[in-house]
GROMACS .gro file of C-alpha atoms in nm:
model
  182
    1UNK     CA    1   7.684  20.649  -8.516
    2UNK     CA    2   8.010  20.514  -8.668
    3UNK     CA    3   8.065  20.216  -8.841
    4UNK     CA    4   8.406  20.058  -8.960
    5UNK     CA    5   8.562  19.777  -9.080
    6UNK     CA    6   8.935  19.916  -9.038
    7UNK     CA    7   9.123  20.022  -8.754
    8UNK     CA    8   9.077  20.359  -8.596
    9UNK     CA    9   9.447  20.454  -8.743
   10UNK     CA   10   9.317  20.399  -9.073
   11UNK     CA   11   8.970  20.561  -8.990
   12UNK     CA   12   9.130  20.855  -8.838
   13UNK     CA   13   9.401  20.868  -9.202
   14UNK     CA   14   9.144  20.822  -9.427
   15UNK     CA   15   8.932  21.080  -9.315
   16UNK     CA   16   9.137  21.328  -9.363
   17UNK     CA   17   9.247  21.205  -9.711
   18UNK     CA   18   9.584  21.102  -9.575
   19UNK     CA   19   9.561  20.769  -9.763
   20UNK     CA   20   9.554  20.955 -10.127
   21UNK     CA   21   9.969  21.020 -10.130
   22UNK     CA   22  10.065  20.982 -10.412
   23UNK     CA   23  10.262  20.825 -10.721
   24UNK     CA   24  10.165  20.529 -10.938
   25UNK     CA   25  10.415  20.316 -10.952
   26UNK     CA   26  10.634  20.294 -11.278
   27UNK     CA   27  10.574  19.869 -11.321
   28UNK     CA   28  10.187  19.922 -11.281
   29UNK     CA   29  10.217  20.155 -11.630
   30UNK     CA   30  10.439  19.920 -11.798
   31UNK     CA   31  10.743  20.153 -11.747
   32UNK     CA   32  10.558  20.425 -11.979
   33UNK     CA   33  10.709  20.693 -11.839
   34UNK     CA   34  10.960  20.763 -11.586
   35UNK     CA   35  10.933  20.934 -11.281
   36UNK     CA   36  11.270  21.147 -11.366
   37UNK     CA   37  11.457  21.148 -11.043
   38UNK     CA   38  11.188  21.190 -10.818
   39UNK     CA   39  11.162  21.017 -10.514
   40UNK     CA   40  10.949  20.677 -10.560
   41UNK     CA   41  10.655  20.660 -10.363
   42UNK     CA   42  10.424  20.396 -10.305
   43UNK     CA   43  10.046  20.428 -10.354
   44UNK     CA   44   9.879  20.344 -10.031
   45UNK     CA   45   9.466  20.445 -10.191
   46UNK     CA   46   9.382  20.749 -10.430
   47UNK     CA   47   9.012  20.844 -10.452
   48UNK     CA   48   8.763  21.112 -10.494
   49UNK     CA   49   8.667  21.334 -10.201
   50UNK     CA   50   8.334  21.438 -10.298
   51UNK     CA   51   8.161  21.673 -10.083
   52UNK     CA   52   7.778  21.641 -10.078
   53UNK     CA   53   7.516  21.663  -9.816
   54UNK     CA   54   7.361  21.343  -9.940
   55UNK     CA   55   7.590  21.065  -9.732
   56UNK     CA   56   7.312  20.832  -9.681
   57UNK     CA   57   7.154  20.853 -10.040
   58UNK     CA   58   7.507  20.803 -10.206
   59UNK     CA   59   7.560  20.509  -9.967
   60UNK     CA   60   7.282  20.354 -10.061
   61UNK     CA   61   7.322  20.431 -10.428
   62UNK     CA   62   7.657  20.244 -10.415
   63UNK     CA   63   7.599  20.011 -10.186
   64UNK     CA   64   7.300  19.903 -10.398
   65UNK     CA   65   7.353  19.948 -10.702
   66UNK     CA   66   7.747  19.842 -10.740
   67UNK     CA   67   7.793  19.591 -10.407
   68UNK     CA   68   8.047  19.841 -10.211
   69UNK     CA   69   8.078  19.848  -9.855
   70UNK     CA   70   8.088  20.097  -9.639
   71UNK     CA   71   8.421  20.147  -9.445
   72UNK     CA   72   8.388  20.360  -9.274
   73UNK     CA   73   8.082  20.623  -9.170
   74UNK     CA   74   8.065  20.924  -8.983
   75UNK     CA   75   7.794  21.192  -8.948
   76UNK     CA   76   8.023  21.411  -9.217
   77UNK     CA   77   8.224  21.163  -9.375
   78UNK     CA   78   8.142  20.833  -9.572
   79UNK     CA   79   8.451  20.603  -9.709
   80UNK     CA   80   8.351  20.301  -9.941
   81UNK     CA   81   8.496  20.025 -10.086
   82UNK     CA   82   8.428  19.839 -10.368
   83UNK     CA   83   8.466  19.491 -10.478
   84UNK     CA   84   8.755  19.367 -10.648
   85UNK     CA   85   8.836  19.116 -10.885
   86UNK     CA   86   8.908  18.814 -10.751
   87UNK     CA   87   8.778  18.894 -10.392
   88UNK     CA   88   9.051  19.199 -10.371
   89UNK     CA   89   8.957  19.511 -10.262
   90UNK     CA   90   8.849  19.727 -10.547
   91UNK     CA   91   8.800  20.094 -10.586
   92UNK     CA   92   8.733  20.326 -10.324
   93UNK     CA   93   8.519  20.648 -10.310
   94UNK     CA   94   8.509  20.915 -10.029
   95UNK     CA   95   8.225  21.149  -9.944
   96UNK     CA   96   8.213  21.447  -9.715
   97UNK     CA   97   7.961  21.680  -9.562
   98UNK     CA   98   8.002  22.038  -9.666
   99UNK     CA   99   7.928  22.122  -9.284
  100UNK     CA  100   8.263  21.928  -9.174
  101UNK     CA  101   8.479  22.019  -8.902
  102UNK     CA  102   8.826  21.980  -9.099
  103UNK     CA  103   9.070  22.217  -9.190
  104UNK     CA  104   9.098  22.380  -9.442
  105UNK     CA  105   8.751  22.475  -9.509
  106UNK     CA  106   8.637  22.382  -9.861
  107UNK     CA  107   8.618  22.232 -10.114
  108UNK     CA  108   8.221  22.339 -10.183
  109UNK     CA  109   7.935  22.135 -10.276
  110UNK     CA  110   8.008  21.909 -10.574
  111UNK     CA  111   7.788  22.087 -10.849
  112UNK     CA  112   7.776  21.784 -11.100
  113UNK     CA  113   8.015  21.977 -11.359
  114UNK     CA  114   8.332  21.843 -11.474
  115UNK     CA  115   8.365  21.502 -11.354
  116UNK     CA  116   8.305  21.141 -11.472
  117UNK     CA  117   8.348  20.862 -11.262
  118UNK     CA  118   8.426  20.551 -11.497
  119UNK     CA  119   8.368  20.180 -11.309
  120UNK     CA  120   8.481  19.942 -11.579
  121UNK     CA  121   8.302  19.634 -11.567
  122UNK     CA  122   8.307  19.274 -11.751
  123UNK     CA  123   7.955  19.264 -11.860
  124UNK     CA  124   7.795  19.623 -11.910
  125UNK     CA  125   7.436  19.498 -12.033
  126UNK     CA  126   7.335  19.270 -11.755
  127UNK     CA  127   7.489  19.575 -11.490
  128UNK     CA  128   7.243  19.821 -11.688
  129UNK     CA  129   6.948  19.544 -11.655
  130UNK     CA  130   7.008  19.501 -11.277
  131UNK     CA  131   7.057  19.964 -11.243
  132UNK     CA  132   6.785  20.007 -11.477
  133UNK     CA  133   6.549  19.735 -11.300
  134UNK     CA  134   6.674  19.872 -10.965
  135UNK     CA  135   6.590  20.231 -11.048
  136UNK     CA  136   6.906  20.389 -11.066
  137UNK     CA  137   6.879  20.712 -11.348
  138UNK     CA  138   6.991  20.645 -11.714
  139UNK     CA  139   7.154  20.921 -11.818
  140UNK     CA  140   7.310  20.745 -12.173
  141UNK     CA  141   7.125  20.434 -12.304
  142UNK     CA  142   7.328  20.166 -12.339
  143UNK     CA  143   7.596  20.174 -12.626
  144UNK     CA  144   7.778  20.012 -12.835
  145UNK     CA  145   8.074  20.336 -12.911
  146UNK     CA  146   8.353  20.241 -13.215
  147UNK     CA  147   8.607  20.333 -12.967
  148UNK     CA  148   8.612  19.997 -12.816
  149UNK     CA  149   8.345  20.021 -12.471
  150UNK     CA  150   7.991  19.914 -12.431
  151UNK     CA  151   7.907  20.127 -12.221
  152UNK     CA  152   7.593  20.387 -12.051
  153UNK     CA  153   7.566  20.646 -11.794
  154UNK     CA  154   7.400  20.701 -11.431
  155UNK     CA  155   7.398  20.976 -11.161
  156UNK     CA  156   7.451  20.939 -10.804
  157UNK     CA  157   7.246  21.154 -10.573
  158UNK     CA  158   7.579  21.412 -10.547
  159UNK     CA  159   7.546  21.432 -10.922
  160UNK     CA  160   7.844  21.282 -11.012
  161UNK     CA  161   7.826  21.096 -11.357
  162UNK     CA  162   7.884  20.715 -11.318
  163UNK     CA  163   7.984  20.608 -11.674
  164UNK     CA  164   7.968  20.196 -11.641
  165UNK     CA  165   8.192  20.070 -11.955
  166UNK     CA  166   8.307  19.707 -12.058
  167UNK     CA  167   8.598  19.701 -12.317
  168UNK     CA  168   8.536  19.548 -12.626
  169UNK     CA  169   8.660  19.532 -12.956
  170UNK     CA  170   8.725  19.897 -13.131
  171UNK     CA  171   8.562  19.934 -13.466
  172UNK     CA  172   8.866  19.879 -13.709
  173UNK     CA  173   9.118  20.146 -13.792
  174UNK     CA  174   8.946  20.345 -13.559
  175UNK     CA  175   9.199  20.459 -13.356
  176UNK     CA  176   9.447  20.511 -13.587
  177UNK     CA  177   9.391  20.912 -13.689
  178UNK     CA  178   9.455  20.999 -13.281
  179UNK     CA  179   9.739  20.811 -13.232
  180UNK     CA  180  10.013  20.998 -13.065
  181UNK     CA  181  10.361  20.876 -13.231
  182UNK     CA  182  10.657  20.900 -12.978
   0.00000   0.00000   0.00000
C-alpha cells in the first residue's frame, strides 16, 4: 500500500534521495561565508535517510507525537513532513528499510550512535507535557542549560535521539570564553 500527497515525479525523486542536492544558499546564512567560486545551487529538501526496520512505529512516533504527515509511504521507504511555521512546510525526515531494493546497497541499520536530531520549538515545556503524557521516552528531563535552550530529550523507535529545544536567554557572559574571533 502506498500513500502520497505529491506527485509520482516527486515520489519516485525523493525516494531515492534525489531531493537532498545540495548547497545552502549564501542569503539564508546572512552571507557568512562564501561559496568561493563554486557553482550556486539551490536547495530543493535536505534530510536524514535513516534506515530502520521500524517504518510504521517511527510513523507513528512522528506523526503523533510532533503532527508530521506522511508523504509519502512505501513497504521500504517512509518520507515525512513536518509542520511549518506559519502553515509552511517544515522539516522533513526519510526512513528506509534495510531490506530495500535500491542501489547501492547500504547504508546498515541505524545503531542509535552518533546522531541527534534537534526540532526547535517555541514552547519546550508544554511539548514535553503533551510527549511525556503521550508516552513518548524521556531520555533528558526537561532543562533549563546556561547556553541559552530549554530543552529535553526523546528516542524514536530507530533510536535516533530527538533533542526538542526552545531558545531562550543564555546565562550572561556565558558564551563569551568559546567565541571564535575572525
Amino acid at each position: 500500500m502506498m500513500r502520497t500527497i505529491f506527485s509520482r515525479r516527486t515520489m519516485v525523486a525523493a525516494a531515492f534521495g534525489l531531493l537532498a542536492t545540495i548547497s545552502v544558499a549564501p542569503a539564508a546564512l546572512g552571507q557568512v561565508h562564501t561559496n568561493h567560486g563554486a557553482p550556486e545551487m539551490k536547495v530543493r529538501d535536505l534530510y536524514p535517510l535513516i534506515t530502520t526496520s521500524q517504518l510504521a512505529e517511527v510513523r507513528d512516533f512522528y506523526v503523533g507525537h510532533f503532527g508530521f504527515q506522511v508523504a509519502f509511504e512505501a513497504s521500504w521507504f517512509l518520507y515525512l513532513v513536518g509542520p511549518g511555521e506559519d502553515d509552511t512546510r517544515g522539516a522533513t525526515l526519510a526512513f528506509m528499510h534495510p531490506d530495500h531494493p535500491s542501489n547501492p546497497p547500504g547504508p546498515e541499520s541505524f545503531d542509535g550512535l552518533g546522531m541527534i536530531l534537534t526540532v526547535e520549538v517555541s514552547d519546550a515545556a508544554s511539548v514535553f507535557d503533551r510527549l511525556q503524557a503521550g508516552g513518548a521516552p524521556m531520555v533528558h528531563p526537561l532543562t533549563d542549560e546556561a547556553w541559552g535552550q530549554r530543552r529535553f530529550m526523546t528516542r524514536d523507535p530507530a533510536g535516533v535521539l530527538v533533542d526538542v529545544v526552545e531558545q531562550i536567554a543564555p546565562a550572561e557572559g556565558f558564551w563569551d570564553q568559546y567565541m571564535i574571533q575572525n
